[in-house]
PDB file of C-alpha atoms in Angstrom:
ATOM      1  CA  UNK B   1     -13.046  51.238 -19.849  1.00  0.00           C
ATOM      2  CA  UNK B   2     -15.254  51.915 -16.851  1.00  0.00           C
ATOM      3  CA  UNK B   3     -16.150  48.900 -14.711  1.00  0.00           C
ATOM      4  CA  UNK B   4     -19.815  48.572 -13.570  1.00  0.00           C
ATOM      5  CA  UNK B   5     -20.505  49.260  -9.926  1.00  0.00           C
ATOM      6  CA  UNK B   6     -21.776  45.753  -9.260  1.00  0.00           C
ATOM      7  CA  UNK B   7     -21.573  42.657 -11.426  1.00  0.00           C
ATOM      8  CA  UNK B   8     -23.118  39.312 -10.655  1.00  0.00           C
ATOM      9  CA  UNK B   9     -21.181  36.114 -11.041  1.00  0.00           C
ATOM     10  CA  UNK B  10     -22.438  33.276 -13.207  1.00  0.00           C
ATOM     11  CA  UNK B  11     -23.302  31.314 -10.065  1.00  0.00           C
ATOM     12  CA  UNK B  12     -25.468  34.154  -8.723  1.00  0.00           C
ATOM     13  CA  UNK B  13     -27.279  34.470 -12.084  1.00  0.00           C
ATOM     14  CA  UNK B  14     -27.965  30.733 -12.001  1.00  0.00           C
ATOM     15  CA  UNK B  15     -29.364  30.972  -8.463  1.00  0.00           C
ATOM     16  CA  UNK B  16     -31.533  33.944  -9.451  1.00  0.00           C
ATOM     17  CA  UNK B  17     -32.862  32.122 -12.509  1.00  0.00           C
ATOM     18  CA  UNK B  18     -33.634  28.918 -10.599  1.00  0.00           C
ATOM     19  CA  UNK B  19     -35.389  30.940  -7.867  1.00  0.00           C
ATOM     20  CA  UNK B  20     -37.559  32.745 -10.436  1.00  0.00           C
ATOM     21  CA  UNK B  21     -38.497  29.440 -12.106  1.00  0.00           C
ATOM     22  CA  UNK B  22     -39.413  27.910  -8.741  1.00  0.00           C
ATOM     23  CA  UNK B  23     -41.639  30.879  -7.848  1.00  0.00           C
ATOM     24  CA  UNK B  24     -43.475  30.524 -11.167  1.00  0.00           C
ATOM     25  CA  UNK B  25     -43.883  26.757 -10.717  1.00  0.00           C
ATOM     26  CA  UNK B  26     -45.203  27.179  -7.162  1.00  0.00           C
ATOM     27  CA  UNK B  27     -47.689  29.804  -8.361  1.00  0.00           C
ATOM     28  CA  UNK B  28     -49.007  27.490 -11.085  1.00  0.00           C
ATOM     29  CA  UNK B  29     -49.241  24.558  -8.657  1.00  0.00           C
ATOM     30  CA  UNK B  30     -51.236  26.766  -6.266  1.00  0.00           C
ATOM     31  CA  UNK B  31     -53.674  27.715  -9.035  1.00  0.00           C
ATOM     32  CA  UNK B  32     -54.169  24.065 -10.009  1.00  0.00           C
ATOM     33  CA  UNK B  33     -54.733  22.972  -6.409  1.00  0.00           C
ATOM     34  CA  UNK B  34     -57.264  25.759  -5.831  1.00  0.00           C
ATOM     35  CA  UNK B  35     -59.202  24.917  -9.003  1.00  0.00           C
ATOM     36  CA  UNK B  36     -59.207  21.236  -8.009  1.00  0.00           C
ATOM     37  CA  UNK B  37     -60.481  22.072  -4.501  1.00  0.00           C
ATOM     38  CA  UNK B  38     -63.256  24.297  -5.857  1.00  0.00           C
ATOM     39  CA  UNK B  39     -64.280  21.603  -8.351  1.00  0.00           C
ATOM     40  CA  UNK B  40     -64.498  18.981  -5.601  1.00  0.00           C
ATOM     41  CA  UNK B  41     -66.560  21.295  -3.378  1.00  0.00           C
ATOM     42  CA  UNK B  42     -69.006  21.915  -6.235  1.00  0.00           C
ATOM     43  CA  UNK B  43     -69.249  18.153  -6.897  1.00  0.00           C
ATOM     44  CA  UNK B  44     -70.021  17.413  -3.222  1.00  0.00           C
ATOM     45  CA  UNK B  45     -73.120  19.557  -3.297  1.00  0.00           C
ATOM     46  CA  UNK B  46     -74.172  22.625  -5.208  1.00  0.00           C
ATOM     47  CA  UNK B  47     -77.218  24.687  -6.010  1.00  0.00           C
ATOM     48  CA  UNK B  48     -78.146  26.799  -9.004  1.00  0.00           C
ATOM     49  CA  UNK B  49     -79.212  30.370  -8.396  1.00  0.00           C
ATOM     50  CA  UNK B  50     -79.848  33.425 -10.530  1.00  0.00           C
ATOM     51  CA  UNK B  51     -77.334  36.256 -10.145  1.00  0.00           C
ATOM     52  CA  UNK B  52     -77.958  39.873 -11.095  1.00  0.00           C
ATOM     53  CA  UNK B  53     -75.695  41.677 -13.565  1.00  0.00           C
ATOM     54  CA  UNK B  54     -74.318  45.001 -12.259  1.00  0.00           C
ATOM     55  CA  UNK B  55     -72.524  46.039 -15.436  1.00  0.00           C
ATOM     56  CA  UNK B  56     -70.885  44.683 -18.580  1.00  0.00           C
ATOM     57  CA  UNK B  57     -67.636  46.104 -19.936  1.00  0.00           C
ATOM     58  CA  UNK B  58     -66.364  45.545 -23.458  1.00  0.00           C
ATOM     59  CA  UNK B  59     -62.702  45.528 -24.465  1.00  0.00           C
ATOM     60  CA  UNK B  60     -61.870  45.565 -28.167  1.00  0.00           C
ATOM     61  CA  UNK B  61     -58.400  44.934 -29.573  1.00  0.00           C
ATOM     62  CA  UNK B  62     -57.698  45.940 -33.165  1.00  0.00           C
ATOM     63  CA  UNK B  63     -55.992  43.669 -35.638  1.00  0.00           C
ATOM     64  CA  UNK B  64     -52.226  43.944 -35.473  1.00  0.00           C
ATOM     65  CA  UNK B  65     -49.138  42.300 -36.895  1.00  0.00           C
ATOM     66  CA  UNK B  66     -45.579  41.916 -35.715  1.00  0.00           C
ATOM     67  CA  UNK B  67     -42.402  40.211 -36.868  1.00  0.00           C
ATOM     68  CA  UNK B  68     -40.849  37.112 -35.346  1.00  0.00           C
ATOM     69  CA  UNK B  69     -37.575  35.996 -36.945  1.00  0.00           C
ATOM     70  CA  UNK B  70     -38.314  37.751 -40.243  1.00  0.00           C
ATOM     71  CA  UNK B  71     -41.788  36.211 -40.317  1.00  0.00           C
ATOM     72  CA  UNK B  72     -44.901  38.364 -40.209  1.00  0.00           C
ATOM     73  CA  UNK B  73     -47.376  37.189 -37.552  1.00  0.00           C
ATOM     74  CA  UNK B  74     -50.942  38.494 -37.691  1.00  0.00           C
ATOM     75  CA  UNK B  75     -53.052  38.873 -34.562  1.00  0.00           C
ATOM     76  CA  UNK B  76     -56.744  39.136 -35.467  1.00  0.00           C
ATOM     77  CA  UNK B  77     -59.073  41.684 -33.920  1.00  0.00           C
ATOM     78  CA  UNK B  78     -60.897  40.444 -30.831  1.00  0.00           C
ATOM     79  CA  UNK B  79     -63.554  41.611 -28.425  1.00  0.00           C
ATOM     80  CA  UNK B  80     -63.879  40.404 -24.856  1.00  0.00           C
ATOM     81  CA  UNK B  81     -66.626  41.114 -22.354  1.00  0.00           C
ATOM     82  CA  UNK B  82     -66.432  41.216 -18.571  1.00  0.00           C
ATOM     83  CA  UNK B  83     -69.728  40.663 -16.755  1.00  0.00           C
ATOM     84  CA  UNK B  84     -69.861  41.995 -13.171  1.00  0.00           C
ATOM     85  CA  UNK B  85     -72.575  40.299 -11.123  1.00  0.00           C
ATOM     86  CA  UNK B  86     -73.743  39.506  -7.619  1.00  0.00           C
ATOM     87  CA  UNK B  87     -75.962  36.963  -5.931  1.00  0.00           C
ATOM     88  CA  UNK B  88     -77.410  36.633  -2.437  1.00  0.00           C
ATOM     89  CA  UNK B  89     -77.220  33.453  -0.322  1.00  0.00           C
ATOM     90  CA  UNK B  90     -78.648  33.429   3.217  1.00  0.00           C
ATOM     91  CA  UNK B  91     -78.462  37.222   3.411  1.00  0.00           C
ATOM     92  CA  UNK B  92     -74.809  37.374   2.292  1.00  0.00           C
ATOM     93  CA  UNK B  93     -74.059  39.152  -0.981  1.00  0.00           C
ATOM     94  CA  UNK B  94     -71.290  37.661  -3.115  1.00  0.00           C
ATOM     95  CA  UNK B  95     -69.850  39.845  -5.912  1.00  0.00           C
ATOM     96  CA  UNK B  96     -67.613  38.648  -8.718  1.00  0.00           C
ATOM     97  CA  UNK B  97     -67.010  38.918 -12.446  1.00  0.00           C
ATOM     98  CA  UNK B  98     -66.552  36.576 -15.371  1.00  0.00           C
ATOM     99  CA  UNK B  99     -64.853  37.179 -18.713  1.00  0.00           C
ATOM    100  CA  UNK B 100     -65.903  35.772 -22.047  1.00  0.00           C
ATOM    101  CA  UNK B 101     -64.783  36.109 -25.646  1.00  0.00           C
ATOM    102  CA  UNK B 102     -68.079  34.866 -27.099  1.00  0.00           C
ATOM    103  CA  UNK B 103     -69.869  37.416 -29.288  1.00  0.00           C
ATOM    104  CA  UNK B 104     -72.958  38.917 -27.669  1.00  0.00           C
ATOM    105  CA  UNK B 105     -76.032  38.792 -29.869  1.00  0.00           C
ATOM    106  CA  UNK B 106     -78.122  41.061 -27.692  1.00  0.00           C
ATOM    107  CA  UNK B 107     -77.269  43.928 -25.430  1.00  0.00           C
ATOM    108  CA  UNK B 108     -77.065  43.020 -21.746  1.00  0.00           C
ATOM    109  CA  UNK B 109     -76.927  45.621 -19.030  1.00  0.00           C
ATOM    110  CA  UNK B 110     -77.530  46.173 -15.358  1.00  0.00           C
ATOM    111  CA  UNK B 111     -80.400  44.139 -14.002  1.00  0.00           C
ATOM    112  CA  UNK B 112     -80.040  41.217 -16.423  1.00  0.00           C
ATOM    113  CA  UNK B 113     -79.795  37.720 -14.956  1.00  0.00           C
ATOM    114  CA  UNK B 114     -76.860  35.293 -15.026  1.00  0.00           C
ATOM    115  CA  UNK B 115     -77.056  31.644 -13.887  1.00  0.00           C
ATOM    116  CA  UNK B 116     -74.641  30.813 -11.050  1.00  0.00           C
ATOM    117  CA  UNK B 117     -73.854  27.475  -9.400  1.00  0.00           C
ATOM    118  CA  UNK B 118     -72.493  27.731  -5.849  1.00  0.00           C
ATOM    119  CA  UNK B 119     -71.180  25.149  -3.393  1.00  0.00           C
ATOM    120  CA  UNK B 120     -73.455  24.410  -0.436  1.00  0.00           C
ATOM    121  CA  UNK B 121     -70.423  24.142   1.883  1.00  0.00           C
ATOM    122  CA  UNK B 122     -69.153  27.615   0.955  1.00  0.00           C
ATOM    123  CA  UNK B 123     -71.308  29.996  -1.127  1.00  0.00           C
ATOM    124  CA  UNK B 124     -68.208  31.971  -2.172  1.00  0.00           C
ATOM    125  CA  UNK B 125     -67.099  28.980  -4.258  1.00  0.00           C
ATOM    126  CA  UNK B 126     -69.110  29.287  -7.435  1.00  0.00           C
ATOM    127  CA  UNK B 127     -69.177  29.117 -11.219  1.00  0.00           C
ATOM    128  CA  UNK B 128     -70.997  31.676 -13.334  1.00  0.00           C
ATOM    129  CA  UNK B 129     -72.465  30.536 -16.658  1.00  0.00           C
ATOM    130  CA  UNK B 130     -72.491  33.492 -19.077  1.00  0.00           C
ATOM    131  CA  UNK B 131     -73.173  31.102 -21.970  1.00  0.00           C
ATOM    132  CA  UNK B 132     -76.630  30.390 -20.479  1.00  0.00           C
ATOM    133  CA  UNK B 133     -77.643  34.040 -20.026  1.00  0.00           C
ATOM    134  CA  UNK B 134     -81.001  35.021 -21.504  1.00  0.00           C
ATOM    135  CA  UNK B 135     -82.657  38.365 -22.099  1.00  0.00           C
ATOM    136  CA  UNK B 136     -86.224  39.037 -20.956  1.00  0.00           C
ATOM    137  CA  UNK B 137     -87.720  37.759 -24.220  1.00  0.00           C
ATOM    138  CA  UNK B 138     -86.182  34.337 -23.545  1.00  0.00           C
ATOM    139  CA  UNK B 139     -83.527  34.503 -26.256  1.00  0.00           C
ATOM    140  CA  UNK B 140     -79.957  33.586 -25.470  1.00  0.00           C
ATOM    141  CA  UNK B 141     -77.472  36.411 -25.176  1.00  0.00           C
ATOM    142  CA  UNK B 142     -74.617  34.568 -26.908  1.00  0.00           C
ATOM    143  CA  UNK B 143     -74.446  32.938 -30.313  1.00  0.00           C
ATOM    144  CA  UNK B 144     -74.785  29.124 -30.106  1.00  0.00           C
TER     145      UNK B 144
END
């Protein structure tokens, strides 16, 4: 029987596993701290502005099924939309995107408007509100 070129001891596997878990935990903690900071900045002072949609992409996933421990699990079909937008504050253009799974009732394209709330302390900290988008006729884009 041929011996592998390099084998790791149980201790080294344990160290590798613990290191991977710590990296994941630190990443999640960083995300939580950033979201908390952005929320506090928006609470301190914010302003609503109208952003302009650059494009909307649609990603559709067909229904599928797979087996888990001899049990058939069904994943329903889903459609998600990504809205790319920009807004201008004091001559600076901020570009971003927001994803949503809500079904679009009306077609939205380049030039449509999206409400955005940005922090007065830092205009790059913002929240887009795709659920409040309206088309020119005044109707909401998404189903209530």
